[in-house]
Amino acid sequence: QVQLVESGGGLVQAGGSLRLSCAASGRTFSTYSVGWFRQAPGKEREFVAAIIWSFGSTRYADSVKGRFTISRDNAKNTVYLQMNSLKPEDTAVYYCAARSRYSDEYEYWGQGTQVTVSS
């Protein structure tokens, strides 16, 4: 069982930066891939970024490439999402999720953290 807790959301002006954190419980967190997703009001949840458990390879949605960076600190059981050059369209609730190396689907989800970008 893995429990995830996001933090770091808030209100920022367009062009600004935020760093989200996803803190996880569990001794084997390093063997989990972690993704960030977001959901804006009236829209479906969408993929933002992921970091794969093996070798730490990363993937990004086209809309955030070059602006967002996902990273992890396995010693702290934490995954980060550094968000730069924020735009109003980045406004959403951001969720982190984790899946074990044996799963194709994300099994564990956090409660979400609100990010609001003002124009």
XYZ file of N, CA and C in Angstrom:
357
model
N 0.844 -1.191 0.000
C 0.000 0.000 0.000
C 0.879 1.241 0.000
N 0.511 2.196 -0.825
C 1.244 3.468 -0.917
C 0.266 4.601 -0.684
N 0.639 5.516 0.167
C -0.155 6.729 0.372
C 0.618 7.922 -0.153
N -0.091 8.789 -0.872
C 0.530 9.937 -1.516
C -0.087 11.227 -0.994
N 0.763 12.211 -0.733
C 0.292 13.509 -0.257
C 0.980 14.592 -1.072
N 0.171 15.371 -1.803
C 0.710 16.471 -2.588
C 0.756 17.748 -1.764
N 1.678 18.612 -2.117
C 1.758 19.933 -1.508
C 2.453 20.869 -2.480
N 2.391 22.165 -2.177
C 3.101 23.142 -2.986
C 2.249 23.954 -3.933
N 0.965 23.644 -3.998
C 0.095 24.417 -4.869
C -0.130 25.812 -4.316
N -0.762 26.643 -5.136
C -1.048 27.996 -4.697
C -1.423 28.893 -5.847
N -1.414 30.188 -5.563
C -1.759 31.207 -6.551
C -0.474 31.883 -7.021
N -0.306 31.971 -8.331
C 0.895 32.589 -8.893
C 0.503 33.360 -10.143
N 1.247 34.388 -10.447
C 0.987 35.157 -11.658
C 1.558 34.435 -12.874
N 0.996 34.721 -14.012
C 1.507 34.149 -15.254
C 2.991 34.466 -15.399
N 3.743 33.475 -15.825
C 5.183 33.619 -15.941
C 5.947 33.187 -14.712
N 5.226 32.968 -13.637
C 5.859 32.574 -12.391
C 6.125 31.084 -12.313
N 6.586 30.657 -11.134
C 6.969 29.263 -10.926
C 6.378 28.721 -9.634
N 6.188 27.420 -9.621
C 5.801 26.692 -8.418
C 6.490 25.337 -8.462
N 6.727 24.782 -7.292
C 7.215 23.411 -7.214
C 6.254 22.584 -6.380
N 5.697 21.576 -6.999
C 4.819 20.660 -6.305
C 5.627 19.485 -5.765
N 5.194 18.984 -4.632
C 5.825 17.809 -4.034
C 4.791 16.715 -3.854
N 5.235 15.493 -4.002
C 4.388 14.326 -3.786
C 5.154 13.409 -2.830
N 4.732 13.402 -1.587
C 5.403 12.592 -0.568
C 4.684 11.260 -0.435
N 5.462 10.191 -0.427
C 4.885 8.857 -0.414
C 5.311 8.062 0.803
N 4.414 7.219 1.238
C 4.766 6.241 2.272
C 5.207 4.963 1.583
N 5.824 4.070 2.313
C 6.195 2.790 1.715
C 7.675 2.666 1.487
N 8.224 1.532 1.876
C 9.662 1.335 1.796
C 10.144 1.061 0.386
N 9.240 0.636 -0.516
C 9.654 0.259 -1.860
C 9.250 1.295 -2.888
N 9.130 2.522 -2.465
C 8.663 3.571 -3.369
C 9.559 3.715 -4.582
N 10.829 3.410 -4.436
C 11.752 3.559 -5.558
C 11.404 2.633 -6.719
N 10.608 1.620 -6.463
C 10.207 0.702 -7.534
C 8.865 1.075 -8.154
N 8.378 2.249 -7.822
C 7.117 2.734 -8.380
C 7.389 3.845 -9.394
N 6.658 3.800 -10.471
C 6.632 4.934 -11.383
C 5.604 5.934 -10.849
N 5.889 7.205 -11.037
C 5.009 8.242 -10.501
C 4.644 9.215 -11.610
N 3.392 9.552 -11.635
C 2.923 10.507 -12.629
C 2.226 11.681 -11.985
N 2.233 12.788 -12.686
C 1.437 13.958 -12.307
C 0.330 14.118 -13.344
N -0.865 14.381 -12.853
C -2.024 14.617 -13.685
C -2.678 15.909 -13.209
N -3.545 16.455 -14.043
C -4.260 17.652 -13.615
C -5.671 17.629 -14.173
N -6.537 18.325 -13.474
C -7.926 18.437 -13.913
C -8.408 19.857 -13.684
N -8.753 20.497 -14.773
C -9.307 21.848 -14.716
C -10.817 21.757 -14.620
N -11.483 22.803 -14.110
C -12.941 22.777 -13.983
C -13.612 22.500 -15.322
N -14.508 21.550 -15.332
C -15.248 21.237 -16.545
C -14.488 20.433 -17.575
N -13.278 20.015 -17.229
C -12.461 19.256 -18.174
C -12.098 17.902 -17.588
N -11.694 17.000 -18.467
C -11.252 15.693 -18.014
C -9.833 15.776 -17.460
N -9.533 14.822 -16.614
C -8.184 14.747 -16.084
C -7.208 14.433 -17.206
N -6.050 15.080 -17.191
C -5.077 14.858 -18.249
C -3.700 14.588 -17.661
N -2.941 13.851 -18.423
C -1.570 13.525 -18.046
C -0.681 14.756 -18.178
N 0.227 14.923 -17.231
C 1.166 16.036 -17.272
C 2.604 15.536 -17.444
N 3.031 14.648 -16.540
C 4.414 14.180 -16.582
C 4.515 12.883 -15.793
N 5.559 12.119 -16.079
C 5.794 10.883 -15.347
C 7.278 10.615 -15.259
N 7.652 9.924 -14.206
C 9.026 9.476 -14.044
C 8.979 7.984 -13.775
N 9.691 7.244 -14.586
C 9.618 5.793 -14.552
C 10.583 5.267 -13.498
N 10.175 4.160 -12.844
C 10.941 3.694 -11.697
C 12.347 3.262 -12.094
N 12.484 2.668 -13.284
C 13.790 2.176 -13.697
C 14.534 3.258 -14.472
N 15.708 3.572 -14.071
C 16.588 4.540 -14.729
C 16.106 5.978 -14.627
N 14.911 6.197 -14.084
C 14.450 7.566 -13.892
C 14.088 8.298 -15.163
N 13.766 7.561 -16.223
C 13.384 8.246 -17.460
C 12.088 9.018 -17.251
N 11.918 10.073 -18.028
C 10.778 10.969 -17.835
C 9.974 11.131 -19.119
N 8.718 11.492 -18.941
C 7.824 11.751 -20.056
C 6.976 12.960 -19.731
N 6.622 13.731 -20.763
C 5.871 14.961 -20.565
C 4.770 15.099 -21.600
N 3.706 15.746 -21.192
C 2.702 16.157 -22.158
C 3.291 17.279 -23.016
N 2.874 17.348 -24.248
C 3.402 18.376 -25.148
C 3.163 19.775 -24.594
N 2.060 19.949 -23.912
C 1.684 21.275 -23.426
C 2.625 21.801 -22.331
N 3.403 20.923 -21.721
C 4.280 21.370 -20.631
C 5.760 21.153 -20.920
N 6.075 20.534 -22.038
C 7.485 20.285 -22.376
C 8.264 21.575 -22.416
N 9.423 21.548 -21.800
C 10.271 22.722 -21.769
C 9.951 23.682 -20.639
N 8.812 23.483 -19.975
C 8.420 24.357 -18.866
C 8.390 23.618 -17.529
N 7.987 22.359 -17.559
C 7.854 21.567 -16.340
C 8.959 20.520 -16.286
N 9.409 20.212 -15.082
C 10.414 19.174 -14.882
C 9.999 18.283 -13.725
N 9.965 16.983 -13.982
C 9.649 16.026 -12.924
C 10.949 15.390 -12.445
N 11.039 15.199 -11.150
C 12.235 14.576 -10.578
C 11.831 13.821 -9.312
N 12.754 12.998 -8.827
C 12.427 12.251 -7.614
C 13.652 12.157 -6.711
N 13.369 12.069 -5.437
C 14.401 11.842 -4.427
C 13.959 10.600 -3.662
N 14.507 9.465 -4.033
C 14.062 8.215 -3.418
C 14.405 8.153 -1.931
N 15.475 8.820 -1.539
C 15.835 8.828 -0.125
C 14.760 9.523 0.707
N 14.069 10.469 0.098
C 13.007 11.199 0.792
C 11.622 10.701 0.405
N 11.573 9.671 -0.450
C 10.271 9.162 -0.911
C 9.405 10.291 -1.470
N 10.003 11.139 -2.265
C 9.295 12.311 -2.760
C 9.561 12.514 -4.246
N 8.516 12.880 -4.954
C 8.614 13.253 -6.362
C 8.205 14.717 -6.480
N 8.917 15.443 -7.319
C 8.677 16.869 -7.479
C 8.221 17.186 -8.895
N 7.471 18.255 -9.005
C 7.124 18.799 -10.314
C 7.454 20.283 -10.273
N 8.553 20.645 -10.906
C 8.935 22.044 -11.010
C 8.221 22.644 -12.209
N 7.460 23.680 -11.950
C 6.660 24.299 -13.000
C 7.120 25.732 -13.208
N 7.655 26.006 -14.372
C 8.132 27.343 -14.715
C 7.293 27.930 -15.849
N 7.415 29.225 -16.031
C 6.691 29.917 -17.110
C 5.227 29.536 -17.110
N 4.615 29.594 -15.970
C 3.226 29.163 -15.837
C 2.289 30.050 -16.634
N 1.243 29.423 -17.147
C 0.236 30.102 -17.949
C -1.123 29.939 -17.282
N -2.048 30.833 -17.558
C -3.398 30.678 -16.973
C -4.026 29.315 -17.297
N -3.711 28.769 -18.447
C -4.284 27.466 -18.813
C -3.679 26.304 -18.018
N -2.671 26.578 -17.202
C -2.138 25.546 -16.303
C -2.960 25.442 -15.025
N -3.911 26.341 -14.853
C -4.755 26.310 -13.663
C -5.542 25.003 -13.596
N -5.414 24.307 -12.483
C -6.063 23.009 -12.323
C -5.755 22.473 -10.931
N -6.438 21.393 -10.588
C -6.032 20.594 -9.433
C -5.022 19.571 -9.946
N -3.876 19.524 -9.299
C -2.810 18.614 -9.708
C -2.761 17.420 -8.759
N -2.703 16.246 -9.364
C -2.673 15.001 -8.602
C -1.401 14.235 -8.932
N -0.824 13.601 -7.925
C 0.218 12.634 -8.233
C -0.365 11.236 -8.074
N 0.211 10.316 -8.812
C -0.254 8.936 -8.797
C 0.945 8.012 -8.938
N 0.808 6.811 -8.419
C 1.906 5.859 -8.458
C 1.427 4.505 -8.944
N 2.300 3.814 -9.655
C 2.013 2.445 -10.061
C 3.270 1.610 -9.868
N 3.059 0.384 -9.467
C 4.199 -0.495 -9.261
C 4.739 -0.949 -10.608
N 5.908 -1.532 -10.593
C 6.525 -1.995 -11.841
C 5.754 -3.145 -12.461
N 4.808 -3.709 -11.700
C 4.027 -4.831 -12.212
C 2.689 -4.393 -12.788
N 2.420 -3.109 -12.735
C 1.106 -2.625 -13.134
C 1.206 -1.674 -14.318
N 0.219 -1.737 -15.188
C 0.132 -0.803 -16.317
C -0.712 0.410 -15.976
N -1.399 0.354 -14.865
C -2.284 1.451 -14.485
C -1.831 2.046 -13.145
N -2.141 3.318 -12.986
C -1.821 3.974 -11.724
C -2.793 3.487 -10.649
N -2.215 2.957 -9.580
C -3.026 2.298 -8.548
C -3.321 3.213 -7.368
N -2.459 4.157 -7.122
C -2.574 4.992 -5.938
C -2.585 6.467 -6.343
N -3.455 7.215 -5.688
C -3.637 8.624 -6.024
C -3.607 9.476 -4.770
N -3.074 10.679 -4.907
C -3.144 11.648 -3.834
C -4.449 12.410 -3.875
N -4.590 13.341 -2.938
C -5.850 14.077 -2.808
C -5.892 15.308 -3.704
N -4.746 15.692 -4.246
C -4.696 16.833 -5.151
C -4.298 18.125 -4.465
N -3.719 19.012 -5.250
C -3.356 20.341 -4.768
C -3.714 21.357 -5.849
N -4.318 22.458 -5.445
C -4.815 23.456 -6.397
C -3.687 24.370 -6.865
N -3.603 24.543 -8.159
C -2.686 25.517 -8.758
C -3.523 26.512 -9.539
N -3.377 27.785 -9.223
C -4.116 28.832 -9.909
C -3.128 29.845 -10.468
N -3.209 30.071 -11.768
C -2.310 31.009 -12.438
C -3.141 32.186 -12.920
N -2.841 33.355 -12.417
C -3.592 34.548 -12.802
C -2.911 35.247 -13.979
N -3.731 35.887 -14.787
C -3.192 36.567 -15.984
C -2.832 38.009 -15.680
